[in-house]
Tab-separated table of C-alpha atoms in Angstrom:
chain	number	residue	atom	x	y	z
T	27	UNK	CA	71.022	-231.055	-97.535
T	28	UNK	CA	67.460	-231.231	-96.333
T	29	UNK	CA	67.130	-229.948	-92.784
T	30	UNK	CA	63.555	-231.120	-92.300
T	31	UNK	CA	62.568	-234.566	-93.497
T	32	UNK	CA	59.302	-236.429	-93.710
T	33	UNK	CA	60.410	-239.903	-94.665
T	34	UNK	CA	56.966	-241.353	-95.336
T	35	UNK	CA	55.527	-239.935	-98.550
T	36	UNK	CA	52.122	-241.458	-97.830
T	37	UNK	CA	50.025	-242.989	-95.048
T	38	UNK	CA	46.689	-244.758	-95.170
T	39	UNK	CA	44.512	-245.330	-92.094
T	40	UNK	CA	40.970	-246.424	-91.357
T	41	UNK	CA	38.398	-243.898	-90.188
T	42	UNK	CA	38.285	-243.724	-86.402
T	43	UNK	CA	41.841	-244.978	-85.928
T	44	UNK	CA	44.931	-242.961	-85.048
T	45	UNK	CA	47.068	-241.299	-87.711
T	46	UNK	CA	50.701	-240.664	-86.815
T	47	UNK	CA	52.764	-238.467	-89.079
T	48	UNK	CA	56.474	-238.153	-88.426
T	49	UNK	CA	59.079	-235.506	-89.051
T	50	UNK	CA	62.826	-235.402	-88.372
T	51	UNK	CA	65.137	-232.425	-88.373
T	52	UNK	CA	68.879	-231.996	-88.329
T	53	UNK	CA	69.447	-228.400	-87.221
T	54	UNK	CA	69.711	-228.189	-83.437
T	55	UNK	CA	69.040	-224.439	-83.632
T	56	UNK	CA	65.409	-225.078	-84.589
T	57	UNK	CA	63.186	-224.280	-81.642
T	58	UNK	CA	59.749	-223.762	-83.134
T	59	UNK	CA	57.828	-226.287	-85.164
T	60	UNK	CA	54.583	-226.158	-87.096
T	61	UNK	CA	52.300	-228.519	-88.956
T	62	UNK	CA	50.365	-227.457	-92.028
T	63	UNK	CA	47.654	-229.267	-93.944
T	64	UNK	CA	47.121	-228.849	-97.682
T	65	UNK	CA	44.149	-229.855	-99.783
T	66	UNK	CA	44.427	-230.008	-103.587
T	67	UNK	CA	44.065	-226.617	-105.282
T	68	UNK	CA	44.431	-224.815	-101.951
T	69	UNK	CA	47.342	-223.297	-100.077
T	70	UNK	CA	48.656	-224.894	-96.875
T	71	UNK	CA	46.667	-224.058	-93.751
T	72	UNK	CA	48.182	-223.841	-90.306
T	73	UNK	CA	47.226	-226.716	-88.025
T	74	UNK	CA	49.221	-226.702	-84.800
T	75	UNK	CA	52.612	-225.601	-83.490
T	76	UNK	CA	54.992	-226.323	-80.638
T	77	UNK	CA	57.980	-224.535	-79.197
T	78	UNK	CA	61.016	-226.322	-77.875
T	79	UNK	CA	60.174	-225.498	-74.274
T	80	UNK	CA	57.331	-228.005	-74.524
T	81	UNK	CA	57.216	-231.648	-75.479
T	82	UNK	CA	53.515	-231.815	-76.224
T	83	UNK	CA	50.793	-229.525	-77.513
T	84	UNK	CA	47.191	-230.535	-77.997
T	85	UNK	CA	44.337	-228.972	-79.933
T	86	UNK	CA	41.201	-231.057	-80.193
T	87	UNK	CA	41.902	-234.187	-82.212
T	88	UNK	CA	45.434	-233.015	-83.042
T	89	UNK	CA	48.461	-233.482	-80.789
T	90	UNK	CA	52.058	-232.693	-81.629
T	91	UNK	CA	54.883	-234.353	-79.745
T	92	UNK	CA	58.445	-233.099	-79.740
T	93	UNK	CA	61.495	-235.183	-78.824
T	94	UNK	CA	64.405	-232.733	-78.848
T	95	UNK	CA	67.083	-235.286	-78.071
T	96	UNK	CA	66.010	-237.349	-81.077
T	97	UNK	CA	65.282	-234.266	-83.198
T	98	UNK	CA	61.923	-235.761	-83.973
T	99	UNK	CA	58.356	-234.564	-83.923
T	100	UNK	CA	55.118	-236.285	-84.665
T	101	UNK	CA	51.515	-235.317	-85.292
T	102	UNK	CA	48.794	-237.558	-83.915
T	103	UNK	CA	45.248	-237.322	-85.211
T	104	UNK	CA	42.670	-239.159	-83.097
T	105	UNK	CA	40.161	-240.178	-84.261
T	106	UNK	CA	40.971	-239.846	-87.938
T	107	UNK	CA	38.198	-238.674	-90.238
T	108	UNK	CA	37.886	-238.846	-94.046
T	109	UNK	CA	38.049	-235.037	-94.152
T	110	UNK	CA	41.569	-235.276	-92.737
T	111	UNK	CA	42.771	-236.722	-96.041
T	112	UNK	CA	45.321	-234.177	-97.262
T	113	UNK	CA	49.042	-233.528	-97.536
T	114	UNK	CA	50.654	-232.682	-94.207
T	115	UNK	CA	53.810	-230.596	-94.008
T	116	UNK	CA	55.981	-230.070	-90.977
T	117	UNK	CA	58.041	-226.899	-90.778
T	118	UNK	CA	60.758	-225.654	-88.458
T	119	UNK	CA	62.236	-222.332	-87.533
T	120	UNK	CA	64.537	-220.724	-84.999
T	121	UNK	CA	63.544	-217.697	-82.960
T	122	UNK	CA	65.581	-214.572	-83.261
T	123	UNK	CA	66.262	-212.593	-86.388
T	124	UNK	CA	64.890	-214.981	-88.970
T	125	UNK	CA	61.780	-212.972	-89.818
T	126	UNK	CA	59.574	-216.025	-89.779
T	127	UNK	CA	61.744	-218.120	-92.074
T	128	UNK	CA	60.275	-221.607	-92.138
T	129	UNK	CA	61.995	-224.714	-93.443
T	130	UNK	CA	59.466	-227.242	-94.734
T	131	UNK	CA	59.562	-230.978	-95.121
T	132	UNK	CA	58.440	-232.545	-98.373
T	133	UNK	CA	55.065	-233.585	-97.062
T	134	UNK	CA	53.160	-236.783	-96.247
T	135	UNK	CA	49.920	-237.610	-98.021
T	136	UNK	CA	47.365	-238.962	-95.558
T	137	UNK	CA	44.401	-240.973	-96.778
T	138	UNK	CA	41.673	-241.794	-94.288
T	139	UNK	CA	39.403	-244.552	-95.551
T	140	UNK	CA	35.738	-244.610	-94.530
V	15	UNK	CA	37.784	-210.971	-99.709
V	16	UNK	CA	39.388	-212.527	-96.678
V	17	UNK	CA	42.724	-214.141	-95.955
V	18	UNK	CA	45.352	-214.290	-98.666
V	19	UNK	CA	44.345	-214.169	-102.315
V	20	UNK	CA	46.437	-214.862	-105.386
V	21	UNK	CA	45.839	-214.155	-109.059
V	22	UNK	CA	45.903	-215.709	-111.515
V	23	UNK	CA	45.256	-219.220	-110.258
V	24	UNK	CA	46.673	-220.775	-113.413
V	25	UNK	CA	49.172	-219.338	-115.883
V	26	UNK	CA	50.737	-220.762	-119.023
V	27	UNK	CA	53.524	-218.715	-120.527
V	28	UNK	CA	56.220	-219.068	-123.129
V	29	UNK	CA	59.876	-218.656	-122.312
V	30	UNK	CA	60.015	-215.197	-123.895
V	31	UNK	CA	56.915	-213.835	-122.164
V	32	UNK	CA	56.726	-211.395	-119.271
V	33	UNK	CA	54.015	-211.906	-116.702
V	34	UNK	CA	53.299	-211.015	-113.090
V	35	UNK	CA	51.791	-212.902	-110.188
V	36	UNK	CA	49.781	-210.938	-107.657
V	37	UNK	CA	49.180	-211.580	-103.974
V	38	UNK	CA	46.999	-209.633	-101.584
V	39	UNK	CA	46.529	-210.202	-97.866
V	40	UNK	CA	43.561	-208.933	-95.887
V	41	UNK	CA	44.864	-209.930	-92.435
V	42	UNK	CA	46.697	-206.777	-91.404
V	43	UNK	CA	50.032	-208.587	-91.450
V	44	UNK	CA	53.375	-206.863	-91.985
V	45	UNK	CA	55.412	-209.647	-93.587
V	46	UNK	CA	54.859	-211.405	-96.906
V	47	UNK	CA	56.567	-214.326	-98.593
V	48	UNK	CA	56.917	-216.052	-101.949
V	49	UNK	CA	57.391	-219.818	-101.996
V	50	UNK	CA	57.919	-222.264	-104.846
V	51	UNK	CA	56.586	-225.803	-104.689
V	52	UNK	CA	57.849	-228.218	-107.307
V	53	UNK	CA	56.559	-231.754	-107.605
V	54	UNK	CA	57.751	-234.058	-104.816
V	55	UNK	CA	59.865	-231.305	-103.252
V	56	UNK	CA	59.497	-229.248	-100.080
V	57	UNK	CA	58.231	-225.715	-100.243
V	58	UNK	CA	61.179	-223.490	-101.080
V	59	UNK	CA	61.283	-219.982	-99.706
V	60	UNK	CA	62.075	-217.469	-102.463
V	61	UNK	CA	61.593	-214.010	-100.973
V	62	UNK	CA	60.649	-212.435	-97.668
V	63	UNK	CA	59.414	-208.898	-97.192
V	64	UNK	CA	59.009	-207.392	-93.748
V	65	UNK	CA	57.543	-203.916	-93.420
V	66	UNK	CA	57.785	-203.653	-97.210
V	67	UNK	CA	61.535	-204.184	-97.233
V	68	UNK	CA	63.124	-207.276	-98.674
V	69	UNK	CA	64.933	-209.100	-95.889
V	70	UNK	CA	65.585	-212.448	-97.481
V	71	UNK	CA	66.413	-213.613	-100.968
V	72	UNK	CA	67.282	-217.265	-101.119
V	73	UNK	CA	69.576	-217.008	-104.153
V	74	UNK	CA	66.698	-216.890	-106.575
V	75	UNK	CA	67.569	-216.325	-110.265
V	76	UNK	CA	67.117	-212.764	-111.490
V	77	UNK	CA	64.391	-213.850	-113.907
V	78	UNK	CA	62.167	-213.704	-110.808
V	79	UNK	CA	61.715	-210.147	-109.564
V	80	UNK	CA	59.579	-209.400	-106.487
V	81	UNK	CA	57.861	-206.154	-105.670
V	82	UNK	CA	56.140	-205.140	-102.452
V	83	UNK	CA	54.505	-201.716	-102.880
V	84	UNK	CA	52.764	-201.850	-99.482
V	85	UNK	CA	52.172	-204.291	-96.643
V	86	UNK	CA	49.063	-205.747	-98.286
V	87	UNK	CA	50.345	-206.430	-101.786
V	88	UNK	CA	53.123	-208.539	-103.195
V	89	UNK	CA	54.023	-209.189	-106.814
V	90	UNK	CA	56.324	-211.616	-108.536
V	91	UNK	CA	57.414	-210.427	-111.957
V	92	UNK	CA	58.474	-213.172	-114.336
V	93	UNK	CA	60.559	-212.886	-117.501
V	94	UNK	CA	62.447	-215.308	-119.746
V	95	UNK	CA	61.549	-218.277	-117.587
V	96	UNK	CA	62.686	-221.838	-118.186
V	97	UNK	CA	60.520	-224.971	-118.330
V	98	UNK	CA	61.984	-226.086	-114.985
V	99	UNK	CA	60.389	-223.017	-113.406
V	100	UNK	CA	57.000	-224.667	-113.851
V	101	UNK	CA	55.642	-225.104	-110.335
V	102	UNK	CA	53.062	-223.944	-107.818
V	103	UNK	CA	53.927	-220.477	-106.528
V	104	UNK	CA	52.537	-219.746	-103.094
V	105	UNK	CA	52.252	-216.436	-101.316
V	106	UNK	CA	52.033	-216.207	-97.536
V	107	UNK	CA	51.768	-213.525	-94.900
V	108	UNK	CA	52.419	-213.285	-91.175
V	109	UNK	CA	52.792	-210.812	-88.367
V	110	UNK	CA	56.475	-210.211	-87.789
V	111	UNK	CA	57.441	-209.060	-84.318
V	112	UNK	CA	61.168	-209.495	-84.771
V	113	UNK	CA	62.163	-212.480	-82.728
V	114	UNK	CA	58.661	-213.853	-82.308
V	115	UNK	CA	57.453	-216.430	-84.764
V	116	UNK	CA	53.882	-216.240	-85.885
V	117	UNK	CA	52.142	-218.655	-88.175
V	118	UNK	CA	52.165	-217.946	-91.867
V	119	UNK	CA	48.894	-217.866	-93.762
V	120	UNK	CA	49.027	-219.070	-97.331
V	121	UNK	CA	47.141	-218.173	-100.459
V	122	UNK	CA	45.803	-220.850	-102.831
V	123	UNK	CA	48.781	-220.544	-105.159
V	124	UNK	CA	49.348	-219.908	-108.848
V	125	UNK	CA	49.986	-223.000	-110.965
V	126	UNK	CA	52.588	-221.856	-113.499
V	127	UNK	CA	53.459	-223.792	-116.637
V	128	UNK	CA	56.327	-222.597	-118.809
V	129	UNK	CA	56.253	-223.926	-122.365
């Protein structure tokens, strides 16, 4: 059973508008969440993270929101740029003894149109 | 070289071949990982090494054999693979402080095709 799910395989938005990527998880022990971005022929690159003691973390155009009661997190990109077109993965982990074990979602392909 | 490098970038091998994938990290990290990414599937963790000791093996078939000779190098030895093993194999590294989670940094991956 998949513990981290990204139910939208793809998303298309216009340049300058907001992109919202969603992620749901089932394991209530998860308390640390990350977003990665992946371009073709490259490995995933870390984008932004959030721990469960927060409900929001912001870094420039990227903001991650966490709703623990709903077991849901989202990544907002404002404004979206064509260079943001990539596959976005969310990942989850639990602190304590897991040696950085991350559980990944299956990814959402974002296309930002000029 | 900087970051995490992987060689080769592409590999085609027959089911009876033996080959090895190599990963090297230049970030001073003490934990390294092998992941498998199949089409339309999430990244699957295969192996974790922390301080050069294997701490996680997610029930990976024995035809995949990891080796971590030091904290900067990680190998994945392959033998008698099956066509369903064709995938992108990603290496990652991070700084492991026990119960603190640090971001993992990924290499570009090796695209493996088993014929």
